[in-house]
Amino acid sequence: MSSNSTNLLESIDARTKLAGSNKMEILLFTLGTREIFGINVFKVREVSQTPKITKTPNMPLGVEGVLSLRGNIIPVIALAKFVATQETPSAEATSTMIVTEFSKHTQAFLVHEVDRIIRVDWDKVRAPETMLAGNQQLITALTELPDGKLVSILDVEQILASVIGEPIIPDLQRAAINPETFMFFVDDSMVARKEIISVLDKIGVKYHQANNGREAWDKLQNLANRATHDGERLRDKLKMILVDAEMPEMDGYVLTKHIKSDNRFQGIPIVMHSSLSSNANRAMGSSVGVDAYVAKFDPVILADTITPLLVG
């Protein structure tokens, strides 16, 4: 696998054209059992055989140590220690390393083997309804391969938060917002929803929320229908919409295109809130018309970004 890792990921920049197509590309891997897991290719920097890891004292659970990667010291996380399986992982469950970058952090995930990259339609990716209790918070979506095998897409933000700790939400200035108004946000990650709610509660904003793009679009249409029925302009009540980029059933880019093409939402700004913080992903958001982009997760920057839009 290591000899192919460069070829596997070399065309990643060309994948920006997937924005707005409601498709994603997933890197498939295993953890030493028969289960198949996946991670969005946009979060992956490189794949290689696991080099020598430096053990350090007092590391959080699941962190095997650190390594130096091009001058940066990054933590090395054994994914098999987080994901409950019905089988015991093999001894080689840490033989391959996936270097990831998201939420302003770089880290290596140890896995057994990397398989291949597949392209899937987001509407074929669904939120997990019934999962083993131990994995409920760590699997954010499921999709099915042509041979019928299931792929569990990991909530790597949740795993990272369990390693480094969830950010402490500082005291934030309450916004001078009309109490009759509200905002709408959507995110498929449990840890992200919790952090967003903490920020909104601190700045004193009412909100409606959804857990994936399809649910968000259904709820937004209901809000628009109600406003039309009542003879009101939706933008007088709904002041902004905060969307995640990666979501089951409908991604944030397609959701944004739907909203921007519906005149009932005219004048309501859309902010994309994503762990995919590269310039390419900002360009992807701009291409579908988002009004602002904020990288996960800095509560102060999130509050500073959305407050002017809520007050305006």
Tab-separated table of C-alpha atoms in Angstrom:
chain	number	residue	atom	x	y	z
A	1	MET	CA	0.000	0.000	0.000
A	2	SER	CA	2.810	2.428	0.866
A	3	SER	CA	4.221	2.338	-2.665
A	4	ASN	CA	0.852	3.446	-3.981
A	5	SER	CA	0.083	6.075	-1.372
A	6	THR	CA	1.354	8.961	-3.475
A	7	ASN	CA	-0.657	7.830	-6.505
A	8	LEU	CA	-3.678	7.282	-4.280
A	9	LEU	CA	-3.830	10.885	-3.184
A	10	GLU	CA	-1.948	12.838	-5.850
A	11	SER	CA	-5.077	13.991	-7.661
A	12	ILE	CA	-6.745	15.362	-4.540
A	13	ASP	CA	-6.748	18.942	-5.842
A	14	ALA	CA	-8.733	17.833	-8.881
A	15	ARG	CA	-11.469	16.620	-6.534
A	16	THR	CA	-12.617	20.162	-5.782
A	17	LYS	CA	-14.907	19.761	-8.793
A	18	LEU	CA	-17.040	17.462	-6.625
A	19	ALA	CA	-18.382	20.540	-4.830
A	20	GLY	CA	-22.057	20.886	-5.500
A	21	SER	CA	-22.311	17.472	-7.174
A	22	ASN	CA	-23.514	15.840	-3.936
A	23	LYS	CA	-20.669	13.332	-4.165
A	24	MET	CA	-17.801	12.603	-1.831
A	25	GLU	CA	-14.734	10.420	-1.984
A	26	ILE	CA	-13.935	8.107	0.892
A	27	LEU	CA	-10.662	6.408	1.735
A	28	LEU	CA	-11.507	2.867	2.874
A	29	PHE	CA	-9.488	1.137	5.585
A	30	THR	CA	-9.668	-1.669	8.122
A	31	LEU	CA	-8.664	-1.956	11.780
A	32	GLY	CA	-7.642	-5.606	11.842
A	33	THR	CA	-11.186	-6.980	11.729
A	34	ARG	CA	-13.606	-7.648	8.871
A	35	GLU	CA	-15.354	-4.300	9.318
A	36	ILE	CA	-14.713	-1.573	6.754
A	37	PHE	CA	-14.299	2.061	7.776
A	38	GLY	CA	-14.020	5.253	5.804
A	39	ILE	CA	-12.785	8.842	6.049
A	40	ASN	CA	-13.388	11.730	3.665
A	41	VAL	CA	-10.392	12.053	1.340
A	42	PHE	CA	-10.330	15.801	1.914
A	43	LYS	CA	-9.210	15.178	5.490
A	44	VAL	CA	-6.274	12.981	4.390
A	45	ARG	CA	-2.810	14.372	3.733
A	46	GLU	CA	-0.902	11.158	3.121
A	47	VAL	CA	-0.788	7.412	3.712
A	48	SER	CA	2.350	5.444	4.617
A	49	GLN	CA	3.722	2.538	6.593
A	50	THR	CA	3.921	3.404	10.276
A	51	PRO	CA	7.375	4.764	11.159
A	52	LYS	CA	8.990	4.545	14.588
A	53	ILE	CA	6.797	6.253	17.168
A	54	THR	CA	8.260	8.094	20.152
A	55	LYS	CA	6.547	7.055	23.363
A	56	THR	CA	5.869	9.914	25.742
A	57	PRO	CA	4.538	9.857	29.306
A	58	ASN	CA	1.014	10.826	30.327
A	59	MET	CA	-0.503	10.555	26.878
A	60	PRO	CA	-4.306	10.450	26.614
A	61	LEU	CA	-6.032	7.115	26.084
A	62	GLY	CA	-5.595	5.915	22.514
A	63	VAL	CA	-2.508	8.002	21.790
A	64	GLU	CA	0.455	5.732	21.076
A	65	GLY	CA	3.009	8.543	21.111
A	66	VAL	CA	4.244	11.236	18.757
A	67	LEU	CA	6.336	11.470	15.618
A	68	SER	CA	8.096	14.206	13.693
A	69	LEU	CA	6.585	14.874	10.284
A	70	ARG	CA	8.397	17.484	8.198
A	71	GLY	CA	9.454	19.401	11.258
A	72	ASN	CA	6.137	19.169	13.105
A	73	ILE	CA	5.483	16.965	16.117
A	74	ILE	CA	2.093	15.265	15.722
A	75	PRO	CA	0.177	12.829	17.927
A	76	VAL	CA	-0.299	9.254	16.752
A	77	ILE	CA	-3.747	7.838	17.519
A	78	ALA	CA	-4.644	4.128	17.431
A	79	LEU	CA	-8.169	4.093	15.994
A	80	ALA	CA	-8.744	0.478	17.060
A	81	LYS	CA	-8.742	1.634	20.703
A	82	PHE	CA	-11.745	3.886	20.055
A	83	VAL	CA	-13.958	1.768	17.844
A	84	ALA	CA	-15.717	-1.090	19.571
A	85	THR	CA	-15.828	-4.209	17.403
A	86	GLN	CA	-17.211	-7.689	17.848
A	87	GLU	CA	-13.811	-9.124	16.936
A	88	THR	CA	-10.382	-8.648	18.451
A	89	PRO	CA	-8.174	-6.547	16.154
A	90	SER	CA	-5.136	-8.349	14.766
A	91	ALA	CA	-1.621	-7.510	15.879
A	92	GLU	CA	-1.093	-5.574	12.637
A	93	ALA	CA	-3.921	-3.149	13.417
A	94	THR	CA	-1.385	-0.320	13.556
A	95	SER	CA	0.852	-1.158	10.583
A	96	THR	CA	-0.386	1.665	8.339
A	97	MET	CA	-0.614	5.366	9.103
A	98	ILE	CA	-3.128	7.861	7.715
A	99	VAL	CA	-2.003	11.453	8.292
A	100	THR	CA	-5.058	13.676	8.598
A	101	GLU	CA	-5.635	17.404	8.805
A	102	PHE	CA	-8.886	18.945	10.019
A	103	SER	CA	-10.166	21.341	12.664
A	104	LYS	CA	-6.785	23.123	12.578
A	105	HIS	CA	-4.995	19.987	13.823
A	106	THR	CA	-2.705	17.472	12.156
A	107	GLN	CA	-2.561	13.937	13.528
A	108	ALA	CA	-1.804	10.390	12.411
A	109	PHE	CA	-4.338	7.588	12.686
A	110	LEU	CA	-2.980	4.060	12.940
A	111	VAL	CA	-4.939	1.479	10.946
A	112	HIS	CA	-4.408	-2.076	9.752
A	113	GLU	CA	-4.665	-1.564	6.026
A	114	VAL	CA	-5.801	1.052	3.546
A	115	ASP	CA	-7.879	-0.356	0.711
A	116	ARG	CA	-8.894	2.169	-1.938
A	117	ILE	CA	-10.740	5.404	-2.619
A	118	ILE	CA	-14.379	5.169	-3.647
A	119	ARG	CA	-16.708	7.895	-4.894
A	120	VAL	CA	-20.224	7.844	-3.458
A	121	ASP	CA	-23.332	9.981	-3.743
A	122	TRP	CA	-24.169	11.738	-0.505
A	123	ASP	CA	-27.774	10.620	-0.901
A	124	LYS	CA	-26.468	7.034	-0.627
A	125	VAL	CA	-24.793	7.962	2.665
A	126	ARG	CA	-27.155	7.737	5.586
A	127	ALA	CA	-27.042	8.603	9.239
A	128	PRO	CA	-26.715	5.562	11.518
A	129	GLU	CA	-30.049	4.712	13.098
A	130	THR	CA	-29.287	1.618	15.115
A	131	MET	CA	-25.660	1.057	16.025
A	132	LEU	CA	-23.854	-0.650	18.851
A	133	ALA	CA	-24.052	1.716	21.790
A	134	GLY	CA	-20.279	1.933	22.051
A	135	ASN	CA	-19.944	3.201	18.488
A	136	GLN	CA	-23.004	5.439	18.368
A	137	GLN	CA	-21.043	8.652	18.861
A	138	LEU	CA	-18.081	7.657	16.692
A	139	ILE	CA	-19.844	6.648	13.472
A	140	THR	CA	-21.383	9.624	11.750
A	141	ALA	CA	-22.661	7.885	8.620
A	142	LEU	CA	-23.001	4.583	6.763
A	143	THR	CA	-22.817	3.713	3.091
A	144	GLU	CA	-22.957	0.468	1.157
A	145	LEU	CA	-20.453	-0.949	-1.333
A	146	PRO	CA	-21.671	-2.564	-4.590
A	147	ASP	CA	-21.087	-6.003	-3.031
A	148	GLY	CA	-23.411	-5.138	-0.148
A	149	LYS	CA	-20.735	-4.597	2.499
A	150	LEU	CA	-21.304	-1.668	4.832
A	151	VAL	CA	-18.779	1.137	5.309
A	152	SER	CA	-18.818	3.018	8.617
A	153	ILE	CA	-17.686	6.639	8.214
A	154	LEU	CA	-16.007	7.725	11.422
A	155	ASP	CA	-16.723	10.978	13.232
A	156	VAL	CA	-13.058	11.877	13.463
A	157	GLU	CA	-13.872	15.236	15.074
A	158	GLN	CA	-15.395	13.320	17.991
A	159	ILE	CA	-12.334	11.076	18.234
A	160	LEU	CA	-10.017	14.087	18.186
A	161	ALA	CA	-12.107	15.816	20.862
A	162	SER	CA	-11.853	12.755	23.096
A	163	VAL	CA	-8.065	12.844	22.728
A	164	ILE	CA	-7.297	16.558	23.102
A	165	GLY	CA	-10.439	17.533	24.983
A	166	GLU	CA	-13.347	19.607	23.784
A	167	PRO	CA	-12.574	23.326	23.531
A	168	ILE	CA	-13.436	25.436	26.525
A	169	ILE	CA	-16.079	27.949	25.509
A	170	PRO	CA	-14.962	31.325	26.908
A	171	ASP	CA	-17.292	34.054	28.042
A	172	LEU	CA	-18.650	35.665	24.897
A	173	GLN	CA	-20.333	39.028	24.561
A	174	ARG	CA	-24.071	38.743	24.214
A	175	ALA	CA	-25.304	40.034	20.891
A	176	ALA	CA	-27.851	42.841	20.668
A	177	ILE	CA	-30.324	40.683	18.768
A	178	ASN	CA	-34.052	41.055	18.368
A	179	PRO	CA	-35.495	38.315	20.643
A	180	GLU	CA	-38.101	37.505	17.970
A	181	THR	CA	-35.402	36.369	15.549
A	182	PHE	CA	-33.454	33.121	15.301
A	183	MET	CA	-30.818	31.311	13.234
A	184	PHE	CA	-30.638	27.815	11.786
A	185	PHE	CA	-27.684	25.439	11.902
A	186	VAL	CA	-26.986	21.933	10.632
A	187	ASP	CA	-24.145	19.559	11.486
A	188	ASP	CA	-23.920	15.767	11.514
A	189	SER	CA	-21.246	15.628	14.227
A	190	MET	CA	-22.496	15.346	17.785
A	191	VAL	CA	-19.464	17.131	19.213
A	192	ALA	CA	-19.835	19.970	16.697
A	193	ARG	CA	-23.536	20.457	17.504
A	194	LYS	CA	-22.728	20.598	21.208
A	195	GLU	CA	-20.056	23.252	20.647
A	196	ILE	CA	-22.242	25.353	18.342
A	197	ILE	CA	-25.097	25.307	20.861
A	198	SER	CA	-22.714	26.412	23.629
A	199	VAL	CA	-21.633	29.416	21.556
A	200	LEU	CA	-25.184	30.353	20.583
A	201	ASP	CA	-26.386	30.095	24.185
A	202	LYS	CA	-23.547	32.369	25.337
A	203	ILE	CA	-24.262	35.077	22.763
A	204	GLY	CA	-27.991	34.763	23.377
A	205	VAL	CA	-29.293	33.537	20.020
A	206	LYS	CA	-32.344	31.362	19.488
A	207	TYR	CA	-31.904	28.578	16.959
A	208	HIS	CA	-33.412	25.687	15.040
A	209	GLN	CA	-31.139	22.763	14.172
A	210	ALA	CA	-30.816	19.670	11.995
A	211	ASN	CA	-28.460	16.684	11.896
A	212	ASN	CA	-27.955	16.289	8.131
A	213	GLY	CA	-28.459	18.179	4.900
A	214	ARG	CA	-31.681	16.469	3.849
A	215	GLU	CA	-33.294	17.058	7.241
A	216	ALA	CA	-32.097	20.680	7.149
A	217	TRP	CA	-33.643	21.299	3.723
A	218	ASP	CA	-36.957	19.773	4.842
A	219	LYS	CA	-37.026	21.933	7.992
A	220	LEU	CA	-36.033	25.095	6.107
A	221	GLN	CA	-38.793	24.528	3.561
A	222	ASN	CA	-41.287	24.137	6.402
A	223	LEU	CA	-40.124	27.457	7.876
A	224	ALA	CA	-40.447	29.132	4.468
A	225	ASN	CA	-43.913	27.655	3.885
A	226	ARG	CA	-45.077	28.867	7.279
A	227	ALA	CA	-43.770	32.393	6.648
A	228	THR	CA	-45.509	32.487	3.254
A	229	HIS	CA	-48.744	31.256	4.824
A	230	ASP	CA	-48.546	33.960	7.497
A	231	GLY	CA	-47.777	36.674	4.938
A	232	GLU	CA	-44.316	37.327	6.423
A	233	ARG	CA	-40.823	37.615	4.974
A	234	LEU	CA	-38.726	34.747	6.295
A	235	ARG	CA	-35.617	36.920	6.524
A	236	ASP	CA	-37.313	39.128	9.120
A	237	LYS	CA	-37.235	36.171	11.520
A	238	LEU	CA	-34.527	33.805	10.216
A	239	LYS	CA	-31.340	35.873	10.305
A	240	MET	CA	-28.696	33.400	9.100
A	241	ILE	CA	-28.034	29.749	8.242
A	242	LEU	CA	-24.899	27.891	9.395
A	243	VAL	CA	-24.108	24.791	7.330
A	244	ASP	CA	-21.583	21.992	7.701
A	245	ALA	CA	-19.805	20.882	4.510
A	246	GLU	CA	-19.853	17.084	4.916
A	247	MET	CA	-23.230	15.607	5.769
A	248	PRO	CA	-25.142	12.403	5.006
A	249	GLU	CA	-27.919	12.439	2.409
A	250	MET	CA	-27.172	15.992	1.211
A	251	ASP	CA	-23.898	17.838	1.670
A	252	GLY	CA	-23.551	21.490	2.615
A	253	TYR	CA	-22.692	22.579	-0.924
A	254	VAL	CA	-25.886	21.167	-2.435
A	255	LEU	CA	-27.919	22.463	0.510
A	256	THR	CA	-26.475	25.937	-0.103
A	257	LYS	CA	-27.360	25.737	-3.808
A	258	HIS	CA	-30.944	24.790	-2.927
A	259	ILE	CA	-31.264	27.694	-0.489
A	260	LYS	CA	-29.683	30.227	-2.845
A	261	SER	CA	-31.988	29.202	-5.705
A	262	ASP	CA	-35.178	29.662	-3.621
A	263	ASN	CA	-36.338	33.281	-3.524
A	264	ARG	CA	-38.031	32.751	-0.156
A	265	PHE	CA	-34.553	32.699	1.434
A	266	GLN	CA	-33.366	35.856	-0.315
A	267	GLY	CA	-31.387	38.124	1.995
A	268	ILE	CA	-30.536	35.362	4.501
A	269	PRO	CA	-26.754	34.879	4.703
A	270	ILE	CA	-25.239	31.394	4.692
A	271	VAL	CA	-22.061	30.637	6.647
A	272	MET	CA	-20.174	27.410	5.997
A	273	HIS	CA	-18.692	25.919	9.183
A	274	SER	CA	-16.304	23.126	8.294
A	275	SER	CA	-13.390	21.124	9.639
A	276	LEU	CA	-12.081	21.156	6.057
A	277	SER	CA	-10.166	24.389	6.414
A	278	SER	CA	-7.973	24.459	3.299
A	279	ASN	CA	-8.157	27.162	0.638
A	280	ALA	CA	-9.585	24.576	-1.768
A	281	ASN	CA	-12.554	24.020	0.493
A	282	ARG	CA	-13.097	27.748	0.942
A	283	ALA	CA	-13.171	28.002	-2.850
A	284	MET	CA	-15.692	25.161	-2.963
A	285	GLY	CA	-17.937	27.065	-0.562
A	286	SER	CA	-17.593	30.284	-2.555
A	287	SER	CA	-18.469	28.480	-5.776
A	288	VAL	CA	-21.943	27.637	-4.453
A	289	GLY	CA	-22.549	31.064	-2.937
A	290	VAL	CA	-21.799	30.889	0.786
A	291	ASP	CA	-21.503	34.364	2.302
A	292	ALA	CA	-18.789	33.498	4.829
A	293	TYR	CA	-16.608	30.547	5.795
A	294	VAL	CA	-15.414	29.699	9.305
A	295	ALA	CA	-13.176	26.763	10.160
A	296	LYS	CA	-14.004	24.436	13.054
A	297	PHE	CA	-13.547	24.896	15.830
A	298	ASP	CA	-12.730	28.265	17.375
A	299	PRO	CA	-15.664	29.520	19.442
A	300	VAL	CA	-14.456	33.139	19.455
A	301	ILE	CA	-14.030	33.256	15.664
A	302	LEU	CA	-17.423	31.574	15.201
A	303	ALA	CA	-19.096	34.152	17.449
A	304	ASP	CA	-17.252	37.028	15.741
A	305	THR	CA	-18.284	35.739	12.315
A	306	ILE	CA	-21.976	35.192	12.944
A	307	THR	CA	-22.784	38.074	15.314
A	308	PRO	CA	-22.589	40.879	12.700
A	309	LEU	CA	-24.785	38.823	10.366
A	310	LEU	CA	-27.371	38.232	13.098
A	311	VAL	CA	-27.488	41.874	14.138
A	312	GLY	CA	-27.562	43.247	10.573
